[in-house]
Short mmCIF file of C-alpha atoms in Angstrom, two decimals:
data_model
loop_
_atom_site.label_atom_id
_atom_site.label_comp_id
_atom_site.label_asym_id
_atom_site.label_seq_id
_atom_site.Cartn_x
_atom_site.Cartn_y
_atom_site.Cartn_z
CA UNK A 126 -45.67 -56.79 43.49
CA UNK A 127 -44.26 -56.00 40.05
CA UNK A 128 -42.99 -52.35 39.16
CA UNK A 129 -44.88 -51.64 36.24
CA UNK A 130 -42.83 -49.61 33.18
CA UNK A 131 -45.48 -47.21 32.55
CA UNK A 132 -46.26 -46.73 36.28
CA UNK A 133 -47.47 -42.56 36.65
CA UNK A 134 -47.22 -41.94 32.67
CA UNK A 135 -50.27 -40.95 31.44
CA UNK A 136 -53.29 -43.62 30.47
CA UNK A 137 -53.78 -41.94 26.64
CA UNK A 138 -51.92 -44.36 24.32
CA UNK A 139 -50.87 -41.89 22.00
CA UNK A 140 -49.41 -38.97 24.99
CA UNK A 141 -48.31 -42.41 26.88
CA UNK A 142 -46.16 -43.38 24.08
CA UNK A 143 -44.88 -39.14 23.83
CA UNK A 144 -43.76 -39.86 27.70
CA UNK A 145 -42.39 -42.74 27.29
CA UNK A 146 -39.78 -41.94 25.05
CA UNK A 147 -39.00 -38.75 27.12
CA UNK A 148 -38.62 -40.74 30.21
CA UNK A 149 -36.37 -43.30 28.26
CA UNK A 150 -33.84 -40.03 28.15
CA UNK A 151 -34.20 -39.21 31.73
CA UNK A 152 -34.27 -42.41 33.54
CA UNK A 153 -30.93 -43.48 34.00
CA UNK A 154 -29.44 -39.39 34.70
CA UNK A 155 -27.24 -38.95 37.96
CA UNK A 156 -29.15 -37.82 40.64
CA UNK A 157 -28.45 -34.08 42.70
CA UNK A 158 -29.97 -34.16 46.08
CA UNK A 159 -29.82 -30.63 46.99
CA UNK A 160 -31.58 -30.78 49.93
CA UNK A 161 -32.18 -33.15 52.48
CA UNK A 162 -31.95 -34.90 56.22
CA UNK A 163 -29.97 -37.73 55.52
CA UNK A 164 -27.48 -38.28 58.13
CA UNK A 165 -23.98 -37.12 57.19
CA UNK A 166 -22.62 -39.76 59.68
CA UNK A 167 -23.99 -42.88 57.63
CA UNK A 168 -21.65 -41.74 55.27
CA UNK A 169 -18.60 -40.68 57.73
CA UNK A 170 -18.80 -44.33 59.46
CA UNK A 171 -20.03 -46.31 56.13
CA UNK A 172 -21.33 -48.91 58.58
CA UNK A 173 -24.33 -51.35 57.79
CA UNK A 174 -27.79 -50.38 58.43
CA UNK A 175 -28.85 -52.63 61.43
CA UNK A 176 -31.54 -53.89 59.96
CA UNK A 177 -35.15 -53.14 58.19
CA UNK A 178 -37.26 -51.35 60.56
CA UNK A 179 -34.74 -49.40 61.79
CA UNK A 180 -33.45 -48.61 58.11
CA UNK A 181 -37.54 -48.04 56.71
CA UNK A 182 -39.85 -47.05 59.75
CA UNK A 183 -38.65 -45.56 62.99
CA UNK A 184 -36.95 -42.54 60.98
CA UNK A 185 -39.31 -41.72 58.25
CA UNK A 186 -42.10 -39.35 59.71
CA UNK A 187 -44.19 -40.11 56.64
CA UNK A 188 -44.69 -43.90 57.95
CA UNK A 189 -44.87 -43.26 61.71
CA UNK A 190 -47.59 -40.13 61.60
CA UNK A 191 -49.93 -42.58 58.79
CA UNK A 192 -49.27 -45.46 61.96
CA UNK A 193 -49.95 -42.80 64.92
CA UNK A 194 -52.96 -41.69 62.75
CA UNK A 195 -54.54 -45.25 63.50
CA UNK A 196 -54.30 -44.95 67.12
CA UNK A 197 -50.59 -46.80 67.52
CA UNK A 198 -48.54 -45.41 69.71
CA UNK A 199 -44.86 -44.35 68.75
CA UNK A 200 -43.52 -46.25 71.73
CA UNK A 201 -44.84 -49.34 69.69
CA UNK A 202 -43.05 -48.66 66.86
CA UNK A 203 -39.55 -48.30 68.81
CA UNK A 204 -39.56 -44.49 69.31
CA UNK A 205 -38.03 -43.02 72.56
CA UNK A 206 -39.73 -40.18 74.43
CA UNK A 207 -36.92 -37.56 74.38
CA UNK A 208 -36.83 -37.64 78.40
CA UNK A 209 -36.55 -41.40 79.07
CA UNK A 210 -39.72 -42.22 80.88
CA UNK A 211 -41.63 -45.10 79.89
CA UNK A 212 -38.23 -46.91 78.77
CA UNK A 213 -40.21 -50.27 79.54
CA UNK A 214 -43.19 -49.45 77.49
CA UNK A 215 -40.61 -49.00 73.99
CA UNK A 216 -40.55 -51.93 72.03
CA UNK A 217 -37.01 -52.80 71.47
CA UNK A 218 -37.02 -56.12 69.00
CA UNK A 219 -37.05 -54.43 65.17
CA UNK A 220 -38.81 -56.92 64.23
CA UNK A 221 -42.16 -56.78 66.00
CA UNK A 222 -41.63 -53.05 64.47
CA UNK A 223 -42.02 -54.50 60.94
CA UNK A 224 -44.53 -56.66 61.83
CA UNK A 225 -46.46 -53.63 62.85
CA UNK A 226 -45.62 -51.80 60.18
CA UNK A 227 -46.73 -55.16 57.26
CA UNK A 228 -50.34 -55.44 59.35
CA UNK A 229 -50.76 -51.85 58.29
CA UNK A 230 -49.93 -52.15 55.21
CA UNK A 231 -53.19 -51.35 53.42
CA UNK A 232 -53.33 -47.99 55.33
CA UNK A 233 -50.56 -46.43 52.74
CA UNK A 234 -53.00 -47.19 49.28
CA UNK A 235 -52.62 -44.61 47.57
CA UNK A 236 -50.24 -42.53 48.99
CA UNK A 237 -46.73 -41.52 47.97
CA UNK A 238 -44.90 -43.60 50.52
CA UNK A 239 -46.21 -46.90 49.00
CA UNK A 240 -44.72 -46.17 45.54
CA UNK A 241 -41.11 -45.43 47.34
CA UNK A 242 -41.41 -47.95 49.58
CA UNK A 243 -41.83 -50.51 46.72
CA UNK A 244 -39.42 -48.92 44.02
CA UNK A 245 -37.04 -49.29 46.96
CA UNK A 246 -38.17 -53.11 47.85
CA UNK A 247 -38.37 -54.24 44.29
CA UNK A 248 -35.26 -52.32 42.94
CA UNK A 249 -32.72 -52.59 45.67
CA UNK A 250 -33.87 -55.78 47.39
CA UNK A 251 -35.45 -57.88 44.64
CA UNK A 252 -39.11 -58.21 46.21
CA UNK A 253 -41.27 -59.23 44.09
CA UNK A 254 -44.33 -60.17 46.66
CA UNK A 255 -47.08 -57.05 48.52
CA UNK A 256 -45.98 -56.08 51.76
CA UNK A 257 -48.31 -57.58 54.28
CA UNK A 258 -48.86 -59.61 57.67
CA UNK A 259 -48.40 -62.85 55.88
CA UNK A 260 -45.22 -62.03 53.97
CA UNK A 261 -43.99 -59.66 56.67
CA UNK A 262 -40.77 -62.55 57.69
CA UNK A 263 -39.80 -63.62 54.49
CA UNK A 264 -39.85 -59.86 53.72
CA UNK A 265 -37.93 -59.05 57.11
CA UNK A 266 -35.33 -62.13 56.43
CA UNK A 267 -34.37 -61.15 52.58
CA UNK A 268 -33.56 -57.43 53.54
CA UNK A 269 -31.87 -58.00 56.70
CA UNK A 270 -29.96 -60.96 54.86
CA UNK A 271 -28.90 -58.78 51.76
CA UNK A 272 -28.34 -55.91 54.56
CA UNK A 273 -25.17 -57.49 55.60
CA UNK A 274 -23.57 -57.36 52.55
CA UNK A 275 -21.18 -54.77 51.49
CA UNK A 276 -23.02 -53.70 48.44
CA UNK A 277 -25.61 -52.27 51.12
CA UNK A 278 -23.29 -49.95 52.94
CA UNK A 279 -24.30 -46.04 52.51
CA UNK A 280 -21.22 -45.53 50.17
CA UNK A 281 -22.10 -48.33 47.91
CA UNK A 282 -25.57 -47.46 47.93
CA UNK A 283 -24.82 -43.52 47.25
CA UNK A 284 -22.58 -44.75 44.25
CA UNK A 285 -25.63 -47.57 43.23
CA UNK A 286 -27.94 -44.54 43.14
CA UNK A 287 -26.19 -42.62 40.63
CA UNK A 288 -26.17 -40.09 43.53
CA UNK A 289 -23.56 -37.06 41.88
CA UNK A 290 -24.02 -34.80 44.99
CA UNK A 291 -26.52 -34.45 48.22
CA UNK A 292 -26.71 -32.06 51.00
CA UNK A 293 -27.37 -32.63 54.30
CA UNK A 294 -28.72 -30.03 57.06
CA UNK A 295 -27.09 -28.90 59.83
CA UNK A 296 -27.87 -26.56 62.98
CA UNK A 297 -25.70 -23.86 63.18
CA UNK A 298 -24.26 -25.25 66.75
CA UNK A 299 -23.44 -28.42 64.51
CA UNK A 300 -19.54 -29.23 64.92
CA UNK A 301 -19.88 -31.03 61.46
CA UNK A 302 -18.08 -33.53 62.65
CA UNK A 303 -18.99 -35.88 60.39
CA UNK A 304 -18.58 -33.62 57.32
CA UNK A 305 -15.07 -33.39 58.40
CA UNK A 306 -14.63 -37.22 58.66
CA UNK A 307 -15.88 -37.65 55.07
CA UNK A 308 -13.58 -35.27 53.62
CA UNK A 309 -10.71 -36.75 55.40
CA UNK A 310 -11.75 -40.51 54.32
CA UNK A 311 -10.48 -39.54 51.04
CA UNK A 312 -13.66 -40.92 49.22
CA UNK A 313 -14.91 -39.35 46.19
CA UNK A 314 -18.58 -39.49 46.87
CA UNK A 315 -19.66 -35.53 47.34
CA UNK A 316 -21.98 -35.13 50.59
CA UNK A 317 -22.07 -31.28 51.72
CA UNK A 318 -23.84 -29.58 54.07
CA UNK A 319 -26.30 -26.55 54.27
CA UNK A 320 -26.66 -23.72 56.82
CA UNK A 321 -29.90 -23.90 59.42
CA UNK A 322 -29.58 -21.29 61.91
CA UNK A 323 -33.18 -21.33 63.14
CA UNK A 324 -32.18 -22.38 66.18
CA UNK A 325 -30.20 -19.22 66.88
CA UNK A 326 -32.73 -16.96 64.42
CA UNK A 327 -36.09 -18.16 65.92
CA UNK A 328 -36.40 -16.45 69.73
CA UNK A 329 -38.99 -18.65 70.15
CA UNK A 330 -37.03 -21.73 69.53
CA UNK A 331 -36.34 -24.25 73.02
CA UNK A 332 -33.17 -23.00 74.44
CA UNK A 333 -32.68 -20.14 72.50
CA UNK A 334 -30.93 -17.94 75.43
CA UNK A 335 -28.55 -21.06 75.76
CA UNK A 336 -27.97 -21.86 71.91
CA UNK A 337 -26.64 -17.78 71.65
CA UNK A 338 -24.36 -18.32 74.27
CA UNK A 339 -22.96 -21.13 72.72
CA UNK A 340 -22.99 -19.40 69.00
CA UNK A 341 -20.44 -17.03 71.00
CA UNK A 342 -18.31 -19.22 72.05
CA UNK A 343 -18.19 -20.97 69.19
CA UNK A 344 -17.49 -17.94 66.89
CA UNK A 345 -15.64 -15.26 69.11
CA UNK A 346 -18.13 -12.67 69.17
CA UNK A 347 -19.92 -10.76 71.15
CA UNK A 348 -23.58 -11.92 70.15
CA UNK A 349 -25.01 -9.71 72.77
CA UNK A 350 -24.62 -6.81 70.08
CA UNK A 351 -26.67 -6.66 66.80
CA UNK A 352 -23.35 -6.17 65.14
CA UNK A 353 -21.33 -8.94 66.90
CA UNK A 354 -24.63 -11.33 66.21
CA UNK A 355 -24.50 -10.68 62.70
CA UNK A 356 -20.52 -10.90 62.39
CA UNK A 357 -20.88 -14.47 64.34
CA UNK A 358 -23.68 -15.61 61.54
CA UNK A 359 -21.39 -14.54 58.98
CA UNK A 360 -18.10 -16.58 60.86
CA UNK A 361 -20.31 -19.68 60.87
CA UNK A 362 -21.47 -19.36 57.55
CA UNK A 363 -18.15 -19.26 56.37
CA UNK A 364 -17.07 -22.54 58.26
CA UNK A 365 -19.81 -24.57 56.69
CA UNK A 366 -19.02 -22.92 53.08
CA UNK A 367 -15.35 -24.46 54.11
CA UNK A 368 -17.04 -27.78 54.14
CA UNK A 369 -19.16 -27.87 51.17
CA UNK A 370 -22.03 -25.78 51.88
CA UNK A 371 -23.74 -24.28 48.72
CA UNK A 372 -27.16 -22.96 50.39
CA UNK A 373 -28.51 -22.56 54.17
CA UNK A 374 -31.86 -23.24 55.09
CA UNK A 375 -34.89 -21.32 56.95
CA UNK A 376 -37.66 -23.34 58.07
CA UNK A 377 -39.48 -20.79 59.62
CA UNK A 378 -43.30 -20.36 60.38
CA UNK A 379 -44.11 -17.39 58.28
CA UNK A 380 -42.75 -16.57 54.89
CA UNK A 381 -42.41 -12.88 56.48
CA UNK A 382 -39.27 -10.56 55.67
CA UNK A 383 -38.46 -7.17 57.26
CA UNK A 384 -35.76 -4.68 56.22
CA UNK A 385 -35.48 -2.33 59.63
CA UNK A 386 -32.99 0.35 59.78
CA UNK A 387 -30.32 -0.40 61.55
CA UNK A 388 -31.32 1.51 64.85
CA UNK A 389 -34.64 0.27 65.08
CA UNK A 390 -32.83 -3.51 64.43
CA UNK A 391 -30.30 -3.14 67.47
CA UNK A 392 -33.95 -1.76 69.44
CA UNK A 393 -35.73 -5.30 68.76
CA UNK A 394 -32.69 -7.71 69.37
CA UNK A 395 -32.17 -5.80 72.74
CA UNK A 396 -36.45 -6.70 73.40
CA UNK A 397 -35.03 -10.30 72.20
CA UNK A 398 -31.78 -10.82 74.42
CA UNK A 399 -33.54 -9.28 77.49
CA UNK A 400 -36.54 -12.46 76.64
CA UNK A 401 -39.65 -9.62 76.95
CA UNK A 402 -40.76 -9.62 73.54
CA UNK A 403 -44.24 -10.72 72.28
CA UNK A 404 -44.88 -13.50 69.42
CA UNK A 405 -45.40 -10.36 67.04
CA UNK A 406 -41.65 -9.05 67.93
CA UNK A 407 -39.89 -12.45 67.55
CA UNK A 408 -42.14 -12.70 63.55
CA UNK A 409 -40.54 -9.96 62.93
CA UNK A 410 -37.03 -10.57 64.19
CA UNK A 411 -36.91 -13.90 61.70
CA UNK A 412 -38.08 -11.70 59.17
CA UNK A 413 -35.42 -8.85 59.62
CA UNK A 414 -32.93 -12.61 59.55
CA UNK A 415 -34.33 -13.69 56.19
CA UNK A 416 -33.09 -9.75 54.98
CA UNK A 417 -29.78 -10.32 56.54
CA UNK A 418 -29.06 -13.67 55.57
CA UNK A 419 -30.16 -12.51 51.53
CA UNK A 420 -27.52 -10.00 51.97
CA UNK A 421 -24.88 -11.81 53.24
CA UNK A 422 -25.68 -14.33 50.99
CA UNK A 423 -24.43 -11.23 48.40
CA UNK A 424 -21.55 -11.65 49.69
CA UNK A 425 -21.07 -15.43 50.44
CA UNK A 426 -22.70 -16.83 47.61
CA UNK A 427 -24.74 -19.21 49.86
CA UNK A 428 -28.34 -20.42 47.69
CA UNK A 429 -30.99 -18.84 50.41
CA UNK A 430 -33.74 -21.64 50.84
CA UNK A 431 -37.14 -20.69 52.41
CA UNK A 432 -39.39 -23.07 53.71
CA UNK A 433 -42.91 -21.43 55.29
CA UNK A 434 -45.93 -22.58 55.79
CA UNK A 435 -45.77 -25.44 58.57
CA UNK A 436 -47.62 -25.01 61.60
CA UNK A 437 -44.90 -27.21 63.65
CA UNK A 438 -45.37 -29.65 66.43
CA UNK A 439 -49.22 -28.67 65.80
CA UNK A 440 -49.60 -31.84 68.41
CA UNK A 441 -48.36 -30.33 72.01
CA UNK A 442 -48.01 -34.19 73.03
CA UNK A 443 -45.62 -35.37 70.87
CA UNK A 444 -43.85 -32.12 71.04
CA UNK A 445 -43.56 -32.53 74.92
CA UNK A 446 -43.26 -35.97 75.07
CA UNK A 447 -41.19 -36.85 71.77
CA UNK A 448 -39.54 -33.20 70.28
CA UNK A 449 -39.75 -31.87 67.31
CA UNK A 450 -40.22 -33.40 63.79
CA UNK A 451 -42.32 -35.89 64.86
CA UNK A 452 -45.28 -36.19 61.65
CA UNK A 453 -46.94 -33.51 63.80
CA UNK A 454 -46.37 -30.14 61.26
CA UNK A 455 -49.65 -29.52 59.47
CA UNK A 456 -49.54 -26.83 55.94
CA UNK A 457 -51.15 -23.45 56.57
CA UNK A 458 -51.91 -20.60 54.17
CA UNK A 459 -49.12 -18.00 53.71
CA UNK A 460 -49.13 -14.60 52.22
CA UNK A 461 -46.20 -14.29 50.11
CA UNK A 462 -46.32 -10.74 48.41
CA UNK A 463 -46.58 -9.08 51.40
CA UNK A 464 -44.68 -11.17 53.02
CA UNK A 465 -41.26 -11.59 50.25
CA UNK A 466 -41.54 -7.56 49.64
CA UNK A 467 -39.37 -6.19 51.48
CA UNK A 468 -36.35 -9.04 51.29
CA UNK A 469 -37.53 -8.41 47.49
CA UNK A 470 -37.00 -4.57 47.89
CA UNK A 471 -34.09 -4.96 49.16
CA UNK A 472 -32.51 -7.56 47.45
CA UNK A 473 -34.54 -8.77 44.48
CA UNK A 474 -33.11 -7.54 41.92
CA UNK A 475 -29.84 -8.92 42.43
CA UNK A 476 -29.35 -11.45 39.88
CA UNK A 477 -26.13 -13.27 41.50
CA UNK A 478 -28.40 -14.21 44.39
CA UNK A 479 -30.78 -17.13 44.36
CA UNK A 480 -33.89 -16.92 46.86
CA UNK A 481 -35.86 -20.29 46.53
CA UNK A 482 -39.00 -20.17 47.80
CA UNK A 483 -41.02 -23.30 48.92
CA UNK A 484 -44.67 -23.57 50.24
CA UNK A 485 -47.42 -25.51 51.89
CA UNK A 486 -50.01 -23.88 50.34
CA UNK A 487 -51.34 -24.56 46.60
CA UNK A 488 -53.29 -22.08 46.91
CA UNK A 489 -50.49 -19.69 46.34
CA UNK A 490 -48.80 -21.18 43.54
CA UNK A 491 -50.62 -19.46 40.17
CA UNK A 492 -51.69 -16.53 42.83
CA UNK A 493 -48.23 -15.63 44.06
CA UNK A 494 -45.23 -17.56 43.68
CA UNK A 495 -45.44 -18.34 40.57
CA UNK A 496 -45.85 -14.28 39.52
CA UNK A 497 -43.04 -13.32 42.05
CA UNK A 498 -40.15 -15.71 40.45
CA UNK A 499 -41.15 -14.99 36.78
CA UNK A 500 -40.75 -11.11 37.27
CA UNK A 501 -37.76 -11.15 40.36
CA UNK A 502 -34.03 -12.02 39.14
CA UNK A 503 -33.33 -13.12 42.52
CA UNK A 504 -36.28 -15.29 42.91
CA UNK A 505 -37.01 -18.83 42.18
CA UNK A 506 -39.77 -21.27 42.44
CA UNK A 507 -38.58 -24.75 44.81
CA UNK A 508 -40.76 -27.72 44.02
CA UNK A 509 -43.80 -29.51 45.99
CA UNK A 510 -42.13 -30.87 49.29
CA UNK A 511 -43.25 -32.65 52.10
CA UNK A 512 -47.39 -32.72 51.76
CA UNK A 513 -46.96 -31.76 48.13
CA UNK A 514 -44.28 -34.48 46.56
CA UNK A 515 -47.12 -36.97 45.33
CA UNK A 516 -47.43 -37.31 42.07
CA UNK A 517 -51.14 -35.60 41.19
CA UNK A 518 -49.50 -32.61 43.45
CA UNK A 519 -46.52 -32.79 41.34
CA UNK A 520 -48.48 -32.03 38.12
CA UNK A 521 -50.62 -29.46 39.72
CA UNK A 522 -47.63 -27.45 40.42
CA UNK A 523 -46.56 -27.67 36.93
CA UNK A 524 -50.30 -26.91 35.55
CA UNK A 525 -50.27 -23.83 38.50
CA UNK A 526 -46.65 -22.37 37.93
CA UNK A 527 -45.37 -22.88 34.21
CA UNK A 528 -48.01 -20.67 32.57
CA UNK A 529 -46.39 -17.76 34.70
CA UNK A 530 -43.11 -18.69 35.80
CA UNK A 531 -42.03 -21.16 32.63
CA UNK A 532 -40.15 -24.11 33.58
CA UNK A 533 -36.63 -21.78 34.44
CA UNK A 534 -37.35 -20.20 37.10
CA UNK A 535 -38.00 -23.08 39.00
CA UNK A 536 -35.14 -25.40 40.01
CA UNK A 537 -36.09 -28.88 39.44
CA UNK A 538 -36.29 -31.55 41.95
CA UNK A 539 -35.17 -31.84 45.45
CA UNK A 540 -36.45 -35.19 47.55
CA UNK A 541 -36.13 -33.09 51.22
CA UNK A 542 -36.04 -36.48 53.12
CA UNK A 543 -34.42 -38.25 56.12
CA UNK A 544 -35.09 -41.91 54.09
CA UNK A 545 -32.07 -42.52 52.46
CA UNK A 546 -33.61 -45.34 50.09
CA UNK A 547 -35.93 -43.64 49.24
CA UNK A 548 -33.75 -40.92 47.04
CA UNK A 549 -34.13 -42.86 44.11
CA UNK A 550 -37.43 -43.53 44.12
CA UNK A 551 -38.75 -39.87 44.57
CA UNK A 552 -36.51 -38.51 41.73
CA UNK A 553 -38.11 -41.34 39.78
CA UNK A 554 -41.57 -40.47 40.80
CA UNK A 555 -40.60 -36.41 40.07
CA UNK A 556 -39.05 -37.44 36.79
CA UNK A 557 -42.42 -39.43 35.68
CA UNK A 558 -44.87 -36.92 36.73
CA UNK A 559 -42.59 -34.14 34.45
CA UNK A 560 -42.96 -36.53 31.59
CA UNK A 561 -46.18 -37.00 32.26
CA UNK A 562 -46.91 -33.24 31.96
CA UNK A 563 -44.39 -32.26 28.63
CA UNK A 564 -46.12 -35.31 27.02
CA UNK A 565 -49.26 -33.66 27.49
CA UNK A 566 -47.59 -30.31 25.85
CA UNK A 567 -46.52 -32.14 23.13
CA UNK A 568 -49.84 -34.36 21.92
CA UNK A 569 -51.11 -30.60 22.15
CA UNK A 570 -49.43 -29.72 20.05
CA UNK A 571 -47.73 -27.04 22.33
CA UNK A 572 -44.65 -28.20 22.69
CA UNK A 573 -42.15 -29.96 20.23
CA UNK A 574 -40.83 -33.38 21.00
CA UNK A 575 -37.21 -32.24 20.92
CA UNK A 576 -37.92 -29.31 22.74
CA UNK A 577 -39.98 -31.58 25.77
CA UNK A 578 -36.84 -33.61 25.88
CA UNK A 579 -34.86 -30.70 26.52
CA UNK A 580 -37.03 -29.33 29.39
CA UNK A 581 -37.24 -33.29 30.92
CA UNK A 582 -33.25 -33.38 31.16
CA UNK A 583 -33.53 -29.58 32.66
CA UNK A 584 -35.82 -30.36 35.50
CA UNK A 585 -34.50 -33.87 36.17
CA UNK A 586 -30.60 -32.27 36.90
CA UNK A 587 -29.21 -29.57 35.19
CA UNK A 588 -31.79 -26.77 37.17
CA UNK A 589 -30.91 -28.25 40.25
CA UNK A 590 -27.35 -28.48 39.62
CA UNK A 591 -27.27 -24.71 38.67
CA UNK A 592 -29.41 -23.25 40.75
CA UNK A 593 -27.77 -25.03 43.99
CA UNK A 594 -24.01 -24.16 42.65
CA UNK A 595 -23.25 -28.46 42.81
#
């Protein structure tokens, strides 16, 4: 298993040779990571990974859903049901885990995962050989070996990775302890965190009566009244701005936005609070939340991130047996200019406020999004996540959007992911497939070389950097 140099760039020798030389002036750039699930306390505690199943497989949902797929059950690959049962039935030794994981090797052809999992293998462990049943020790043995080392600590590995910034995401009940512990450390590597209130926004959320009581407490307010609720998301807001936050983050079902008068607002959160409301009322109250948060973010300065389109825990098993974020969220179609209007009525025209909008759904990308960010100041375009960050995704999105939207009113590259080796490897992938795509511009005569180079740099960092305020 060698990492070939023109791995993703396109098979045309003459617009291969174009994206080579753009990549050659991308390659090496510092990496933002604007959003993402890596754990902020890998970084407080800078303590060794225990070893490579833990590190590669139990927390990366993109391995354990292709696994589960196949008929193997989580419990099998070391994964706790979130009440305790079956304790016996979890296997425990990491690496039986890998072993699991090598035998299924072939099962990831294909697929994005095997191109980060062996940019990761081959450039921070030196593995040369395919992942497999037969190799799956000596593979095993020369991670957890080099593992050990201090050079594979989170902070060495941030600093390895070029990494100039990256965000984490936090609940709005989060203490941010961890956050706090890094800034007190007194090291120089800059991890921040973002703002997810879903689960005191989404009334349909587990626990949602319990979560506001604790928002209270934890702000002062009276979160019983529309006014006092708002004041407390405004409070918390502020204490994660104190700690680095740049954006917040809405990961709800719908892209749907209301903008209620304030009377007929303080009407619905009462139908909320009191727990009688129907599935239409609580769509609506995250929608009137997606208007309030825009505004305060007028004030605040906080990046507004939407992410729609999931059908969530789609598998009622996992969901009762495991929780949430378990490979189980499956895309769905969205109607975004119905949906964005009035947030966009409200607020769109604002051009100090920055509304990226992500999606499940091609569909929607030359339809809708893309015609929404290139007329709305306030608007912009996130890249493919989750289902979408593979590579021949990746360069539909820039055949679907750029025609409309151009290349600036999108925001470059975000990698969205709990796998912390992984970073590099996606912003390699995302910098490849943009390569890919200018190089086509350019033997096209479309596009001049100097001008291609200029967009590559853009969309590999500075768009990010901007648009996220790192």
């Amino acid at each position: 298993m060698l990492l070939h140099d023109d791995r993703l760039l396109p098979a045309e020798p003459v617009t291969r040779g174009i994206a080579r030389r753009l990549y050659a002036g991308v390659r090496d750039l510092s990496i933002i990571s604007p959003h993402g699930h890596t754990d902020p306390r890998w970084f407080a505690e800078d303590k060794p990974f225990p070893d490579p199943a833990t590190l590669f497989v139990k927390p990366d949902h993109y391995i354990f859903r292709m696994l589960y797929s196949q008929g193997i059950r989580l419990e099998q690959l070391g994964i706790a049901r979130k009440d305790g049962q079956g304790a016996d039935t979890v296997e425990g030794d990491p690496r039986q885990i890998w072993k699991l994981f090598a035998s299924n090797w072939h099962l990831f052809r294909g697929t994005p995962t095997r191109l980060w999992f062996e940019h990761a293998a081959f450039s921070i462990f030196g593995i040369t050989e395919r992942l497999s049943a037969e190799s799956a020790d000596r593979i095993y043995d020369r991670i957890a070996e080099q593992l050990e080392q201090d050079a594979m600590r989170p902070r060495a590995l941030f600093e390895r990775f070029r990494i100039e910034a990256i965000a984490t995401t936090e609940g709005a009940l989060d203490p941010l302890t961890w956050h706090d512990m890094i800034r007190e450390s007194g090291w120089g590597g800059k991890v921040v965190t973002a703002y997810r209130p879903d689960s005191v926004v989404d009334p349909e959320f587990e626990g949602f009566k319990d979560n506001l009581t604790q928002f209270g407490e934890l702000t002062g307010e009276d979160v019983t009244s529309w006014n006092g609720y708002l004041e407390a998301h405004r409070k918390r807001r502020g204490y994660f701005i104190e700690r680095g936050a740049t954006s917040s983050d809405h990961g709800h079902a719908t892209a749907r936005t209301a903008n209620l008068t304030p009377a007929e607002c303080e009407k619905l959160f009462a139908k909320i609070l009191k727990g009688k409301f129907s599935a239409e009322d609580a769509d609506l109250f995250r929608g009137q939340m997606l208007t309030e948060m825009a505004k305060m973010s007028l004030d605040d300065g906080l990046v507004l991130q939407i992410h729609p389109g999931s059908y969530r825990n789609h598998n009622p098993y996992l969901f009762e047996q495991f929780g949430r974020d378990m490979g189980a969220d499956i895309p769905r179609g969205m109607d975004y200019v119905s949906a964005l209007k009035p947030l966009l009525d409200a607020v769109g025209n604002e051009p100090n406020l920055t509304v990226i909008a992500f999606t499940l759904d091609e569909t929607s990308y030359s339809r809708e999004l893309a015609p929404l960010a290139g007329h709305y100041p306030a608007l912009k375009l996130g890249p493919g996540w989750w289902f979408l960050d593979a590579p021949e995704a990746m360069l539909r999105f820039r055949e679907l959007t750029t025609e409309t939207a151009g290349f600036y009113n999108t925001v470059g590259f975000n990698d969205d992911t709990r796998a912390y080796l992984s970073i590099p490897a996606r912003h390699d992938v995302a910098r490849r497939m943009d390569c890919h795509y200018l190089a086509k511009l350019v033997a096209e005569h479309r596009l001049d070389e100097d001008e291609a180079a200029e967009v590559a740099h853009d969309l590999a960092y500075r768009l990010a950097k901007e648009a996220y305020r790192l």
